[in-house]
Coordinates of C-alpha atoms in Angstrom, one line a residue:
M1 CA 13.9 -43.8 -10.7
K2 CA 12.5 -41.4 -12.9
N3 CA 9.9 -40.3 -10.4
D4 CA 12.7 -39.8 -8.2
R5 CA 14.7 -37.4 -10.6
E6 CA 11.6 -35.3 -11.2
K7 CA 10.8 -34.7 -7.9
R8 CA 14.6 -33.8 -7.3
L9 CA 14.1 -31.4 -10.5
L10 CA 11.6 -29.8 -9.2
E11 CA 12.8 -29.3 -5.9
I12 CA 16.0 -27.9 -7.1
F13 CA 14.0 -25.4 -9.2
F14 CA 11.4 -24.3 -6.3
R15 CA 14.4 -23.9 -4.1
A16 CA 15.9 -21.7 -6.4
L17 CA 12.6 -19.9 -7.2
H18 CA 12.5 -18.9 -3.5
G19 CA 15.5 -17.4 -3.5
E20 CA 17.8 -20.2 -2.5
G21 CA 21.6 -20.9 -3.5
I22 CA 21.8 -24.1 -4.7
S23 CA 25.3 -25.8 -4.0
V24 CA 25.7 -28.8 -6.0
K25 CA 28.2 -30.5 -3.4
Q26 CA 25.4 -29.9 -0.7
F27 CA 22.6 -30.9 -2.3
A28 CA 24.2 -34.3 -3.3
L29 CA 25.5 -35.2 0.0
E30 CA 21.5 -34.3 1.3
N31 CA 20.4 -36.8 -1.6
E32 CA 23.1 -39.4 -1.0
L33 CA 23.8 -38.8 -4.7
S34 CA 27.0 -37.9 -6.5
V35 CA 28.1 -34.4 -7.7
K36 CA 27.9 -35.8 -11.4
T37 CA 24.2 -36.4 -10.7
I38 CA 23.4 -33.2 -9.4
S39 CA 25.5 -31.3 -12.0
R40 CA 23.6 -33.0 -15.0
D41 CA 20.1 -32.0 -12.9
I42 CA 21.5 -28.5 -12.8
N43 CA 22.3 -28.5 -16.7
V44 CA 18.6 -30.0 -17.5
I45 CA 17.1 -26.9 -15.5
Q46 CA 19.5 -24.4 -17.3
E47 CA 18.2 -26.2 -20.8
F48 CA 14.7 -25.9 -19.7
L49 CA 14.7 -22.3 -18.9
A50 CA 16.9 -21.5 -21.8
E51 CA 14.5 -23.0 -24.5
N52 CA 11.4 -21.5 -22.5
R53 CA 12.5 -17.7 -21.8
E54 CA 9.2 -16.5 -22.1
L55 CA 7.8 -18.5 -19.0
L56 CA 9.7 -16.9 -16.7
G57 CA 11.1 -13.7 -18.4
N58 CA 14.7 -14.7 -19.2
A59 CA 15.4 -16.6 -16.0
E60 CA 18.7 -17.9 -15.7
L61 CA 20.1 -20.3 -13.3
G62 CA 23.6 -19.1 -13.0
Y63 CA 26.5 -19.7 -11.0
S64 CA 27.8 -17.3 -8.5
Y65 CA 31.2 -18.0 -7.3
H66 CA 30.8 -15.8 -4.1
E67 CA 28.1 -17.6 -3.0
K68 CA 29.3 -21.2 -4.4
A69 CA 26.1 -22.0 -5.3
Y70 CA 23.5 -21.7 -8.4
I71 CA 21.2 -18.6 -8.2
L72 CA 18.1 -18.0 -10.1
Q73 CA 18.5 -14.7 -11.4
N74 CA 15.7 -12.4 -13.5
D75 CA 15.0 -9.1 -14.3
E76 CA 11.9 -9.2 -13.4
F77 CA 12.1 -10.8 -9.9
L78 CA 11.9 -7.7 -7.2
K79 CA 15.6 -7.2 -6.1
N80 CA 16.4 -7.5 -2.3
S81 CA 16.5 -3.6 -2.0
E82 CA 13.0 -3.7 -3.5
L83 CA 12.1 -6.3 -1.2
L84 CA 13.1 -4.1 2.0
T85 CA 11.5 -0.9 0.9
L86 CA 8.0 -3.1 0.3
V87 CA 8.6 -4.5 3.9
K88 CA 9.1 -1.0 5.6
I89 CA 6.1 0.5 3.6
I90 CA 4.1 -2.5 5.6
I91 CA 5.1 -2.1 8.6
G92 CA 5.2 1.9 8.6
S93 CA 1.6 2.0 7.2
R94 CA 0.4 0.5 10.6
S95 CA -2.6 -0.5 8.6
L96 CA -2.7 -4.1 9.1
N97 CA -3.0 -6.6 12.0
K98 CA 0.6 -8.1 13.1
E99 CA -0.7 -11.7 12.6
D100 CA -1.4 -10.5 8.3
V101 CA 1.9 -8.4 8.4
L102 CA 4.2 -11.2 9.5
T103 CA 2.2 -13.7 7.1
I104 CA 3.2 -11.0 4.3
I105 CA 6.5 -10.7 5.4
S106 CA 7.1 -14.2 5.7
K107 CA 6.3 -14.8 2.2
I108 CA 8.5 -11.8 1.1
K109 CA 11.3 -13.5 2.7
R110 CA 11.3 -16.5 0.5
F111 CA 12.2 -14.5 -2.4
T112 CA 15.5 -13.6 -1.0
T113 CA 18.8 -15.3 -0.4
I114 CA 19.4 -17.1 3.1
K115 CA 22.1 -14.8 3.6
D116 CA 19.8 -11.8 2.6
R117 CA 17.0 -13.3 4.5
K118 CA 19.1 -13.0 7.5
K119 CA 20.1 -9.1 6.6
L120 CA 16.1 -8.5 6.2
E121 CA 15.3 -10.0 9.4
K122 CA 18.0 -8.3 11.3
L123 CA 16.9 -4.8 9.6
I124 CA 13.2 -5.5 10.7
R125 CA 13.4 -7.1 13.7
K126 CA 13.2 -4.3 16.3
E127 CA 10.0 -2.5 14.2
L128 CA 7.8 -5.8 14.0
Y129 CA 8.7 -6.7 17.9
H130 CA 7.4 -3.0 18.7
Y131 CA 4.8 -2.9 15.9
H132 CA 1.3 -1.8 17.1
E133 CA -1.5 -1.9 14.2
V134 CA -4.4 0.7 14.1
K135 CA -7.2 -0.7 16.1
S136 CA -9.9 -2.2 14.0
D137 CA -13.5 -3.1 14.0
C138 CA -13.3 -5.8 11.1
R139 CA -11.7 -9.3 11.4
S140 CA -9.3 -8.7 8.3
V141 CA -8.8 -5.5 6.5
I142 CA -7.0 -7.9 3.7
D143 CA -10.3 -9.7 3.2
N144 CA -12.6 -6.7 3.1
I145 CA -10.3 -5.1 0.3
W146 CA -10.6 -8.1 -1.7
K147 CA -14.3 -8.6 -1.1
I148 CA -14.9 -4.8 -1.8
A149 CA -12.2 -4.8 -4.8
Q150 CA -14.3 -8.1 -6.3
A151 CA -17.5 -6.5 -6.1
I152 CA -16.0 -3.0 -7.8
E153 CA -14.9 -5.2 -10.5
N154 CA -18.4 -6.7 -11.0
G155 CA -20.5 -3.9 -10.4
Q156 CA -21.7 -5.4 -7.5
V157 CA -24.2 -3.3 -4.6
L158 CA -23.2 -4.3 -1.4
T159 CA -24.8 -3.9 2.2
I160 CA -22.1 -3.2 4.9
T161 CA -22.3 -2.7 8.6
Y162 CA -20.0 0.7 9.5
Y163 CA -18.9 2.4 12.4
K164 CA -19.1 6.5 12.7
M165 CA -16.4 8.4 14.0
N166 CA -18.6 8.6 16.9
R167 CA -18.9 4.9 17.1
H168 CA -22.4 4.4 16.2
E169 CA -23.1 1.2 14.4
V170 CA -25.1 1.7 10.8
K171 CA -26.1 -0.4 8.0
R172 CA -25.6 1.4 4.5
K173 CA -26.5 -0.1 0.7
I174 CA -23.6 1.2 -1.4
K175 CA -22.2 1.3 -4.6
P176 CA -18.3 0.9 -4.2
V177 CA -16.0 2.6 -6.9
S178 CA -12.5 2.8 -5.6
I179 CA -10.3 2.0 -3.0
M180 CA -7.6 4.1 -1.7
F181 CA -4.7 4.4 0.9
S182 CA -4.2 7.2 2.8
E183 CA -2.8 8.4 6.2
Y184 CA -2.8 4.8 8.0
Y185 CA -6.1 4.0 6.9
F186 CA -7.5 1.9 3.6
Y187 CA -10.7 3.4 2.6
M188 CA -13.4 2.7 0.3
I189 CA -15.1 5.1 -1.9
A190 CA -18.7 4.4 -2.6
Y191 CA -22.1 6.2 -3.9
H192 CA -25.0 5.6 -2.0
Y193 CA -27.7 3.2 -3.6
N194 CA -30.4 5.6 -3.8
D195 CA -28.2 9.2 -4.1
M196 CA -28.7 10.1 -7.8
K197 CA -26.4 13.5 -7.4
F198 CA -23.6 10.7 -7.2
K199 CA -22.1 12.2 -4.0
P200 CA -18.6 10.2 -3.3
V201 CA -18.5 9.2 0.4
Y202 CA -15.7 7.7 2.0
Y203 CA -15.7 4.7 4.7
R204 CA -12.6 3.4 6.2
I205 CA -12.5 -0.1 5.6
D206 CA -11.3 -1.3 9.2
R207 CA -14.2 0.1 10.7
I208 CA -16.4 -1.9 8.3
S209 CA -17.2 -4.8 10.5
D210 CA -19.5 -7.0 7.7
I211 CA -19.7 -6.9 3.9
V212 CA -22.9 -8.5 2.5
G213 CA -23.2 -8.9 -1.5
N214 CA -26.7 -8.0 -3.1
K215 CA -27.8 -9.6 -6.1
E216 CA -28.3 -6.2 -8.0
K217 CA -25.6 -4.8 -10.3
F218 CA -25.0 -1.8 -11.3
T219 CA -23.1 0.5 -13.8
L220 CA -21.6 4.2 -14.1
D221 CA -21.5 6.2 -17.3
R222 CA -18.3 8.4 -17.7
E223 CA -19.2 11.4 -16.2
H224 CA -19.9 9.5 -12.8
S225 CA -16.9 7.2 -12.6
F226 CA -14.3 8.0 -10.2
D227 CA -10.9 9.7 -10.4
E228 CA -8.5 8.3 -7.5
G229 CA -6.0 10.2 -9.2
D230 CA -7.7 13.6 -9.0
L231 CA -9.1 12.7 -4.8
R232 CA -5.1 12.2 -4.3
E233 CA -4.0 15.2 -5.7
K234 CA -6.5 17.5 -4.0
N235 CA -7.4 15.9 -0.6
Q236 CA -5.9 16.0 2.9
F237 CA -6.6 13.4 5.4
M238 CA -9.6 11.7 3.2
F239 CA -12.2 14.8 4.5
P240 CA -14.9 15.4 1.8
G241 CA -14.8 18.8 0.3
E242 CA -15.3 20.7 -2.8
N243 CA -12.4 22.0 -5.1
V244 CA -11.2 25.3 -4.7
R245 CA -8.2 27.0 -5.2
I246 CA -6.2 28.8 -2.2
C247 CA -3.3 30.9 -1.5
F248 CA -1.1 31.1 1.2
E249 CA 2.8 32.3 2.8
F250 CA 5.2 29.8 3.7
S251 CA 8.2 30.8 5.9
G252 CA 9.0 27.4 7.0
L253 CA 12.0 25.8 6.6
S254 CA 11.2 23.2 3.9
L255 CA 9.5 24.6 1.2
Q256 CA 9.6 21.1 -0.8
A257 CA 8.1 19.3 1.9
I258 CA 4.8 21.5 1.2
L259 CA 4.9 21.1 -2.5
D260 CA 5.4 17.0 -2.0
R261 CA 2.2 17.3 0.5
L262 CA 0.2 19.5 -1.9
P263 CA 1.0 17.7 -5.6
T264 CA -1.2 20.9 -7.2
A265 CA 0.8 23.5 -5.6
R266 CA 3.1 26.0 -7.2
V267 CA 5.0 28.9 -5.7
V268 CA 4.0 32.3 -7.4
E269 CA 6.3 34.8 -5.7
K270 CA 9.3 34.3 -3.3
K271 CA 9.5 37.3 -1.2
T272 CA 12.9 39.0 -0.2
D273 CA 12.4 37.9 3.4
G274 CA 12.6 34.3 2.6
V275 CA 8.6 34.2 2.6
S276 CA 7.1 31.7 -0.3
V277 CA 3.6 32.8 -1.8
V278 CA 1.9 29.5 -2.6
E279 CA -1.2 28.7 -4.9
A280 CA -2.6 25.2 -5.0
E281 CA -6.0 23.6 -5.9
V282 CA -7.5 21.6 -3.0
N283 CA -10.5 19.9 -1.6
N284 CA -11.8 22.9 0.7
G285 CA -12.8 20.2 3.3
R286 CA -11.6 19.6 6.9
G287 CA -8.4 18.2 6.1
I288 CA -6.7 21.1 4.0
I289 CA -7.4 23.1 7.6
M290 CA -6.0 20.4 9.9
Y291 CA -3.0 20.2 7.4
L292 CA -2.4 24.2 7.1
L293 CA -2.8 24.5 10.8
S294 CA -0.1 21.8 11.4
Q295 CA 2.5 24.6 9.8
G296 CA 1.7 26.5 13.0
A297 CA 3.3 30.0 12.4
W298 CA 5.1 29.2 9.3
V299 CA 1.8 29.7 7.4
K300 CA -0.6 32.4 6.7
V301 CA -3.9 31.8 4.3
I302 CA -4.2 34.8 2.0
Y303 CA -7.6 33.4 0.2
P304 CA -10.4 32.6 -0.1
E305 CA -11.7 34.4 2.4
S306 CA -13.9 31.6 3.5
L307 CA -10.7 29.2 4.5
V308 CA -9.4 32.7 6.3
D309 CA -12.5 32.8 8.4
E310 CA -12.5 28.9 9.3
I311 CA -8.6 29.4 10.1
K312 CA -9.2 32.0 12.2
T313 CA -12.3 31.0 14.2
E314 CA -10.2 27.2 14.6
I315 CA -7.5 29.4 16.1
E316 CA -9.6 31.5 18.4
K317 CA -11.0 28.1 19.8
M318 CA -7.7 26.7 20.3
N319 CA -6.4 29.9 22.1
A320 CA -9.2 29.7 24.2
L321 CA -8.4 26.3 25.5
Y322 CA -5.2 27.9 27.0
Q323 CA -6.9 30.7 28.6

């Protein structure tokens, strides 16, 4: 029957689309049909893909002698190595609850072959078993991200219920302008509703327990639009601060790790004792102090004097704890 064949063609196509190798012999047995019939079905799909290359970006249902099955191939599909990389990033970020992580990985696995799916499961099994998401005050970080993204797209004012670091609950009426990820957390960058100075405020999205969209809309001129790239280059641990040029000596093992962490950094001098002098433009907030102190005795700040004084004060406080 015509309807039976249409359903069969769709089943073959969607199984191939989800990474499954299509064995003509096996599929024929499953449907109690002849190998010749299934081969004709394969030919119909191949002809359709050839005549409609723009739909799936030059996809081909080609025969793999290694798999002894037809495999849907497309340069625009993610490779298994790329899918594994994405899964590792998702697990390593620890930013999503385990249920969401399992759902996303389950969907990603559908785009691998059955053989590679087993490899992927083996590679991530232990990490998933020991997965611990960061504690969250919202039901779903993913849902919050989507609500905020829609508000940014539509220029919609939001009222949020938020838990501060001291665990005090507050309500804020804000103009959301950006979403960023850093150090295990997703952040919303926003302006307070009545702030005419347009000072950006950072909110951890996992601490937003409620989001209400307002009828009010807002627009930002170019002067007050937010530059995520500039923030990512100069900010550490999402602590706000004014841009400032700093200079420090580094005597540690991996200078490249410093340059990777501070994208604006450049080596201005290499001394004979193996010490490198580094300059960088950064946000002069709590974050840069935390990062420089994390390098211990490998780092000595040279300027600005205000940063030198803050580092000294912090070291004195730390030393006092061990007296």
